[in-house]
PDB file of C-alpha atoms in Angstrom:
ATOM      1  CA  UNK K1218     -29.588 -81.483  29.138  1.00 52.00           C
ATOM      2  CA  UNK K1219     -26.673 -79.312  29.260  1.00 58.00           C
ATOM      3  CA  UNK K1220     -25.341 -78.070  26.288  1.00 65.00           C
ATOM      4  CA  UNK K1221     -21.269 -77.485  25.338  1.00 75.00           C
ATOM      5  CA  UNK K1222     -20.915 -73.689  26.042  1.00 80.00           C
ATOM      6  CA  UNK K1223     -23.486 -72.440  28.851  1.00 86.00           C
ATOM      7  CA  UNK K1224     -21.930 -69.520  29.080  1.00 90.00           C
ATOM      8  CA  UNK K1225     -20.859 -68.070  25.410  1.00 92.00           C
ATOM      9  CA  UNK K1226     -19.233 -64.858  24.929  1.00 94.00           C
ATOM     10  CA  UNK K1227     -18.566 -62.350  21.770  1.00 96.00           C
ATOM     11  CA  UNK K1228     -14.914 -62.012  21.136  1.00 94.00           C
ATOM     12  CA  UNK K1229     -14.160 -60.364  18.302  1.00 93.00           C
ATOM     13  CA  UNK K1230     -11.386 -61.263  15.825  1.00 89.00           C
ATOM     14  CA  UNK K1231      -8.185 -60.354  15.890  1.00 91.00           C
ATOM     15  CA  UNK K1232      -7.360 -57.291  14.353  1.00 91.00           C
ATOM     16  CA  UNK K1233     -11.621 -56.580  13.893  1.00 91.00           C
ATOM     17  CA  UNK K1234     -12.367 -52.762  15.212  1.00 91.00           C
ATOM     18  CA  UNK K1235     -15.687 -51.046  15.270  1.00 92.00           C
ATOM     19  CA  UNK K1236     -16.939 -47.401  15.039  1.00 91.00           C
ATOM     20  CA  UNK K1237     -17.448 -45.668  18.641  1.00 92.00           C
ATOM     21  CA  UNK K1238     -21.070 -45.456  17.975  1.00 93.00           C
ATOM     22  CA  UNK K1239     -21.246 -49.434  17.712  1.00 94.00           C
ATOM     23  CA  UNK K1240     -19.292 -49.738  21.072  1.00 94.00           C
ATOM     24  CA  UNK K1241     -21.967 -47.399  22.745  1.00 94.00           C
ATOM     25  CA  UNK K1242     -24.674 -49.456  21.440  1.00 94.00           C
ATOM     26  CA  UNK K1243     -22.746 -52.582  22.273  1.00 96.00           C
ATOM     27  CA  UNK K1244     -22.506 -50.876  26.338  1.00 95.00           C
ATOM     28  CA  UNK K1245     -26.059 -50.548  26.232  1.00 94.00           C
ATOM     29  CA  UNK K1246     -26.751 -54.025  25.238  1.00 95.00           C
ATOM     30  CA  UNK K1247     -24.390 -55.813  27.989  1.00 95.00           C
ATOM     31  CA  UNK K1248     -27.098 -57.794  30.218  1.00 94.00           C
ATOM     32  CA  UNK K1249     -30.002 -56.312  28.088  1.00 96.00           C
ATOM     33  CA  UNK K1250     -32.151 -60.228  27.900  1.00 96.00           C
ATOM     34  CA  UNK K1251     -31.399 -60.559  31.971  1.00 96.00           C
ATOM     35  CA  UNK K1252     -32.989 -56.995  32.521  1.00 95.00           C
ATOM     36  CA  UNK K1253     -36.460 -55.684  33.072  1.00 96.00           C
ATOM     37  CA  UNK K1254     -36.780 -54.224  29.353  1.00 95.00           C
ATOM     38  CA  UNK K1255     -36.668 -57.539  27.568  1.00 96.00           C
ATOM     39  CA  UNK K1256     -38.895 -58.950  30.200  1.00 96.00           C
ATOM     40  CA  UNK K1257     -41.313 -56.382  29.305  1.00 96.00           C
ATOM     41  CA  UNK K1258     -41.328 -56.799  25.382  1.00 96.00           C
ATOM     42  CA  UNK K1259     -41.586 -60.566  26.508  1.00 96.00           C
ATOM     43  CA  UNK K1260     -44.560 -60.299  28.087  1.00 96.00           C
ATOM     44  CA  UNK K1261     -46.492 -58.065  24.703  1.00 95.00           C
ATOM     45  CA  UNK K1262     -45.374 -61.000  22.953  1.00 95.00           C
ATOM     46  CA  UNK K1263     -46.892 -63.443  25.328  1.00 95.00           C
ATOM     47  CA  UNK K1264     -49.979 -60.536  25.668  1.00 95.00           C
ATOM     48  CA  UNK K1265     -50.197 -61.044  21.289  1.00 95.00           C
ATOM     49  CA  UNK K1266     -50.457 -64.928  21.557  1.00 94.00           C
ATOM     50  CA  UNK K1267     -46.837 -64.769  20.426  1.00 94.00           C
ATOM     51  CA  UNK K1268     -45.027 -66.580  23.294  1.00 91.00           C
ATOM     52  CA  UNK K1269     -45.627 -68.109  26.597  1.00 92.00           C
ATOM     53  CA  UNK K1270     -43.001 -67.319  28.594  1.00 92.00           C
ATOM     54  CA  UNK K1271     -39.865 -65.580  29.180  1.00 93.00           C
ATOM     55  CA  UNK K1272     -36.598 -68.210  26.924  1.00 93.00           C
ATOM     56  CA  UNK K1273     -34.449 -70.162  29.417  1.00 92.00           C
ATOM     57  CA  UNK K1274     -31.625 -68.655  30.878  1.00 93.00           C
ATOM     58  CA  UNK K1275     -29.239 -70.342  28.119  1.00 91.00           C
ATOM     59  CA  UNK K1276     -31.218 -68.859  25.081  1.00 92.00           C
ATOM     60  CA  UNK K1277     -30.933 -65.444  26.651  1.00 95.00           C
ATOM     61  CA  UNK K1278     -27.045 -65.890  27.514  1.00 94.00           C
ATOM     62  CA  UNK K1279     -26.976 -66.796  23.455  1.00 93.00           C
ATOM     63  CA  UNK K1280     -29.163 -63.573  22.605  1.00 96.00           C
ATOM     64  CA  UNK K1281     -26.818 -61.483  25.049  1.00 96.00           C
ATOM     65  CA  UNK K1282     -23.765 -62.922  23.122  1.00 96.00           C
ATOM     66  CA  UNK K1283     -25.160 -62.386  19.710  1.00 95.00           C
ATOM     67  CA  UNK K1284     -26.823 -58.709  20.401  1.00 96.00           C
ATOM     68  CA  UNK K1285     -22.740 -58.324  21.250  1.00 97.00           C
ATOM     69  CA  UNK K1286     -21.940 -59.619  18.153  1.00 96.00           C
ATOM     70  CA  UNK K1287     -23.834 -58.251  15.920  1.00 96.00           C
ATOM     71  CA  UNK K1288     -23.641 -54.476  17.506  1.00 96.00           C
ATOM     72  CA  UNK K1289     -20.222 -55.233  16.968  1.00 96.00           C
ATOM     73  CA  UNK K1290     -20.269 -55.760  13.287  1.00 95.00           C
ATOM     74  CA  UNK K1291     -23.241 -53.587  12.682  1.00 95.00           C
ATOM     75  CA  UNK K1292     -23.316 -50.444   9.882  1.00 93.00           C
ATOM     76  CA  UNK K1293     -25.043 -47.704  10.677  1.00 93.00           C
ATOM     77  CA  UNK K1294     -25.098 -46.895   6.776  1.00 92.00           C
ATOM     78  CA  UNK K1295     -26.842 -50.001   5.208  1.00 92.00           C
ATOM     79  CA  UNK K1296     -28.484 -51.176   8.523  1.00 93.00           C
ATOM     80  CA  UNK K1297     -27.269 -54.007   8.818  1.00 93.00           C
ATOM     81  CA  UNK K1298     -24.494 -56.851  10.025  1.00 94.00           C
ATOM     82  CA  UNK K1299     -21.157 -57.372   8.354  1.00 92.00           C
ATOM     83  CA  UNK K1300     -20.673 -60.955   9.426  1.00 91.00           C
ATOM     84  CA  UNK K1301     -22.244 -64.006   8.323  1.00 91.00           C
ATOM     85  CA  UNK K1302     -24.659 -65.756  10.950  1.00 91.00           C
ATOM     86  CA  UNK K1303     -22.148 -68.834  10.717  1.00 91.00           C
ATOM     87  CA  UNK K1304     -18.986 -66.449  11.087  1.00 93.00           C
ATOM     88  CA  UNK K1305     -20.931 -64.443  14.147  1.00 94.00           C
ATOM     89  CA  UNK K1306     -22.038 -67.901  16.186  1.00 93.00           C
ATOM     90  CA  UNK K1307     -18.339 -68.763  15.929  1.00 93.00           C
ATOM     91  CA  UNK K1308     -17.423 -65.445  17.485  1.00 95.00           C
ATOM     92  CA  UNK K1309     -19.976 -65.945  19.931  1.00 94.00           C
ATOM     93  CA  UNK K1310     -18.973 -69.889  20.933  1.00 92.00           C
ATOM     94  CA  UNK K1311     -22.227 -71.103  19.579  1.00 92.00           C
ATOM     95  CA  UNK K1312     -21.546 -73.327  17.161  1.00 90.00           C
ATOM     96  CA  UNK K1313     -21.942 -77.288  17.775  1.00 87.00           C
ATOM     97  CA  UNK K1314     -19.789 -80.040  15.829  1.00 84.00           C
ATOM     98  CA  UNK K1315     -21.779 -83.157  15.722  1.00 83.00           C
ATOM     99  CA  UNK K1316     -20.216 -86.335  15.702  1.00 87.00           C
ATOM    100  CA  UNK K1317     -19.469 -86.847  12.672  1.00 90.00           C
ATOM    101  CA  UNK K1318     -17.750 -83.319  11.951  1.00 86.00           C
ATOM    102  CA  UNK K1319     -20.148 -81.391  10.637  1.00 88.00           C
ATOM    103  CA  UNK K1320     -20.752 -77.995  12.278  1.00 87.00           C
ATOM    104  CA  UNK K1321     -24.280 -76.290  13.026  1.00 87.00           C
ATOM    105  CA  UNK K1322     -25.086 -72.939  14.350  1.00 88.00           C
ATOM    106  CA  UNK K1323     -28.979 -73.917  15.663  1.00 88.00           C
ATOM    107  CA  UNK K1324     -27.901 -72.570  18.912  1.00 89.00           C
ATOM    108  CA  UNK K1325     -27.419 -69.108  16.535  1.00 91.00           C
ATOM    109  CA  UNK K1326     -30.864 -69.375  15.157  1.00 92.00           C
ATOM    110  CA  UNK K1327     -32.918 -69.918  17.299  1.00 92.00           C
ATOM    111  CA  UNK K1328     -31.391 -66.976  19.112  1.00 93.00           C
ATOM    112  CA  UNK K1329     -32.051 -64.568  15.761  1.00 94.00           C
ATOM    113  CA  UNK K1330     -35.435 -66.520  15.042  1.00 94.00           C
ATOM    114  CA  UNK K1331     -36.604 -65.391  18.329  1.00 95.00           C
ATOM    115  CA  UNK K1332     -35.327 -61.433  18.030  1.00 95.00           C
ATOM    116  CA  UNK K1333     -37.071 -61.515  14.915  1.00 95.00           C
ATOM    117  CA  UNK K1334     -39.946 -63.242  14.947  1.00 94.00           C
ATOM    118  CA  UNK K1335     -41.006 -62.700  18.894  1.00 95.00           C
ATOM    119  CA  UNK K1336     -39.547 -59.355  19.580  1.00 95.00           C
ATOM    120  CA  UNK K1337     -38.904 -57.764  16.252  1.00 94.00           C
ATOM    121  CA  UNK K1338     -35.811 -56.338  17.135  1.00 96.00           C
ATOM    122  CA  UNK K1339     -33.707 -57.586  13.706  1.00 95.00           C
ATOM    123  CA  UNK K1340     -34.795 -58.387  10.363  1.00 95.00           C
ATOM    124  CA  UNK K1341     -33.247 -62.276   9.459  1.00 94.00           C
ATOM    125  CA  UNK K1342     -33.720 -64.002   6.280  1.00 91.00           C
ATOM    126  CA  UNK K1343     -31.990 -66.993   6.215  1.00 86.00           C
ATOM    127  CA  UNK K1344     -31.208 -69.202   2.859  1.00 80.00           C
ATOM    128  CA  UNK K1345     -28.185 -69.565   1.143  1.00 77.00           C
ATOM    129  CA  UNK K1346     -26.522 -65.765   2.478  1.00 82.00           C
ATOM    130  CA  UNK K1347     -28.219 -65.169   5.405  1.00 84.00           C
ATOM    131  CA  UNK K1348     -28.642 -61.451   6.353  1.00 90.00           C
ATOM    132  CA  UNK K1349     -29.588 -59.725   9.605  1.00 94.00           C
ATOM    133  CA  UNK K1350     -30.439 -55.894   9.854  1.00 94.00           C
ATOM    134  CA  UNK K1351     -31.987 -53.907  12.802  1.00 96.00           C
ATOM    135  CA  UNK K1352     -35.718 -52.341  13.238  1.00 95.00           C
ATOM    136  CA  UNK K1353     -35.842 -49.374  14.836  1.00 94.00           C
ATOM    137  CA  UNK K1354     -38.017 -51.171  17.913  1.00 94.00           C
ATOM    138  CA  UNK K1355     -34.596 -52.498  18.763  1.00 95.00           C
ATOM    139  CA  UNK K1356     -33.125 -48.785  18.666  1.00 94.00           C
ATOM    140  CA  UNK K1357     -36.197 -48.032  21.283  1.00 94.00           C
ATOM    141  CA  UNK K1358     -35.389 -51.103  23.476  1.00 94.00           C
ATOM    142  CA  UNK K1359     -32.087 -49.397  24.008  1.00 94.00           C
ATOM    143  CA  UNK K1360     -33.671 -45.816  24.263  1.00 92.00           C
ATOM    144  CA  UNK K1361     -31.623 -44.355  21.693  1.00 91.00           C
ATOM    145  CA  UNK K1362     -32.552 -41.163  19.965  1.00 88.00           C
ATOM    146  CA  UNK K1363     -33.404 -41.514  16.029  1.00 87.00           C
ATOM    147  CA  UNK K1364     -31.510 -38.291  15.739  1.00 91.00           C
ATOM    148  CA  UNK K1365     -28.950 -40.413  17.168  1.00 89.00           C
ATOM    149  CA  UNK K1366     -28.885 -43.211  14.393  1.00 90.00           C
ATOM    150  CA  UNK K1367     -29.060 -40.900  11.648  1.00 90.00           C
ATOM    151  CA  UNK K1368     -25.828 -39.192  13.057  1.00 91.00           C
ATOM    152  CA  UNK K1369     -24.509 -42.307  12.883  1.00 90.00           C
ATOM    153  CA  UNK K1370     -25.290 -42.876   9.809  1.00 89.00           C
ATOM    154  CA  UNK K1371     -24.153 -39.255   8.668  1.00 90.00           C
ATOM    155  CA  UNK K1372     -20.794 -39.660   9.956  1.00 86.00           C
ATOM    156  CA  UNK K1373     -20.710 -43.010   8.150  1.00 79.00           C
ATOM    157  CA  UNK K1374     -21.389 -42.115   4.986  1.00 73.00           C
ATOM    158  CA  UNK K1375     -18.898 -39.293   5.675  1.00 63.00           C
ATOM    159  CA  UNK K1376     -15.823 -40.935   6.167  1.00 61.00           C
ATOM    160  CA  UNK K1377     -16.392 -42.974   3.069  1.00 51.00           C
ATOM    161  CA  UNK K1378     -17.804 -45.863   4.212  1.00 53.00           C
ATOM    162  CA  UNK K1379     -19.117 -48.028   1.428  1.00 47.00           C
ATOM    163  CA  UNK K1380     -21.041 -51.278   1.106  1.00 47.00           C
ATOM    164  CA  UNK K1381     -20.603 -51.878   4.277  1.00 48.00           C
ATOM    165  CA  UNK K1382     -16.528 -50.965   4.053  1.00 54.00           C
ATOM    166  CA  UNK K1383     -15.076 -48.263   6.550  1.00 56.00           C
ATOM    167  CA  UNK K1384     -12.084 -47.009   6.794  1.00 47.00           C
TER     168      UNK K1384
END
């Protein structure tokens, strides 16, 4: 069954900006679930019993539009996302509307289930305020430094940023 957006994409919102550090991160993700590096950290978690093959091509299109996303959104100070899940599958084009009006973002969480759960990339707790922050296993998927993150974070936490609020 085909669903209503095969092919979802992160577009920000108007007027949204990021640090330069986020849009390096967000370059290195581009592709990343298509590439031989997830296919590898697929295949431990089908070697721990954790999954038996590699997600169909639309789950990975979701997780390439959400690692977007949420790179997009991320601070480097708090480690963690800025945007609700709900706010971030709009962004992303994966929210559903059933018929009658209501509108779901299970395309969204499956997508952050599986980072979390399979891979370990993110942290998600859902409930009532759903949260997402990074491990550092997804900082290693993307072979950046740890010297690097904390001089993101350091320059974060220099220009004033707090709770999550840069200038």
């Amino acid at each position: 069954r085909q669903v209503k957006n095969p092919t979802p994409v992160f577009t920000p919102q108007e007027g949204e900006s990021t640090s330069l550090f986020c849009l390096k991160l967000m370059a290195k993700a581009d592709g990343f679930s298509f590439g031989f590096d997830f296919a590898v950290y697929v295949a431990f978690a089908c070697a721990a019993g954790k999954r038996r093959r590699l997600p169909p091509v639309l789950r990975r299109r979701a997780i390439d539009a959400l690692l977007q996303g949420m790179l997009f959104y991320y601070d480097p100070v708090t480690n963690s996302v800025r945007r609700s899940v709900f706010d971030l599958a709009k962004d992303c084009g994966l929210t559903t509307i059933s018929p009658n009006g209501s509108v779901s973002a299970g395309k969204a969480t499956k997508a952050l289930k599986f980072l979390d759960e399979i891979l370990g990339f993110i942290v998600y707790t859902p409930g009532s305020y759903p949260s997402v922050s990074f491990t550092p296993v997804l900082f290693e998927a993307f072979n950046l430094f740890p010297q690097t993150l904390a001089e993101a974070r350091l320059a974060g936490e220099g220009a004033g940023c707090i709770q999550g609020e840069c200038p």
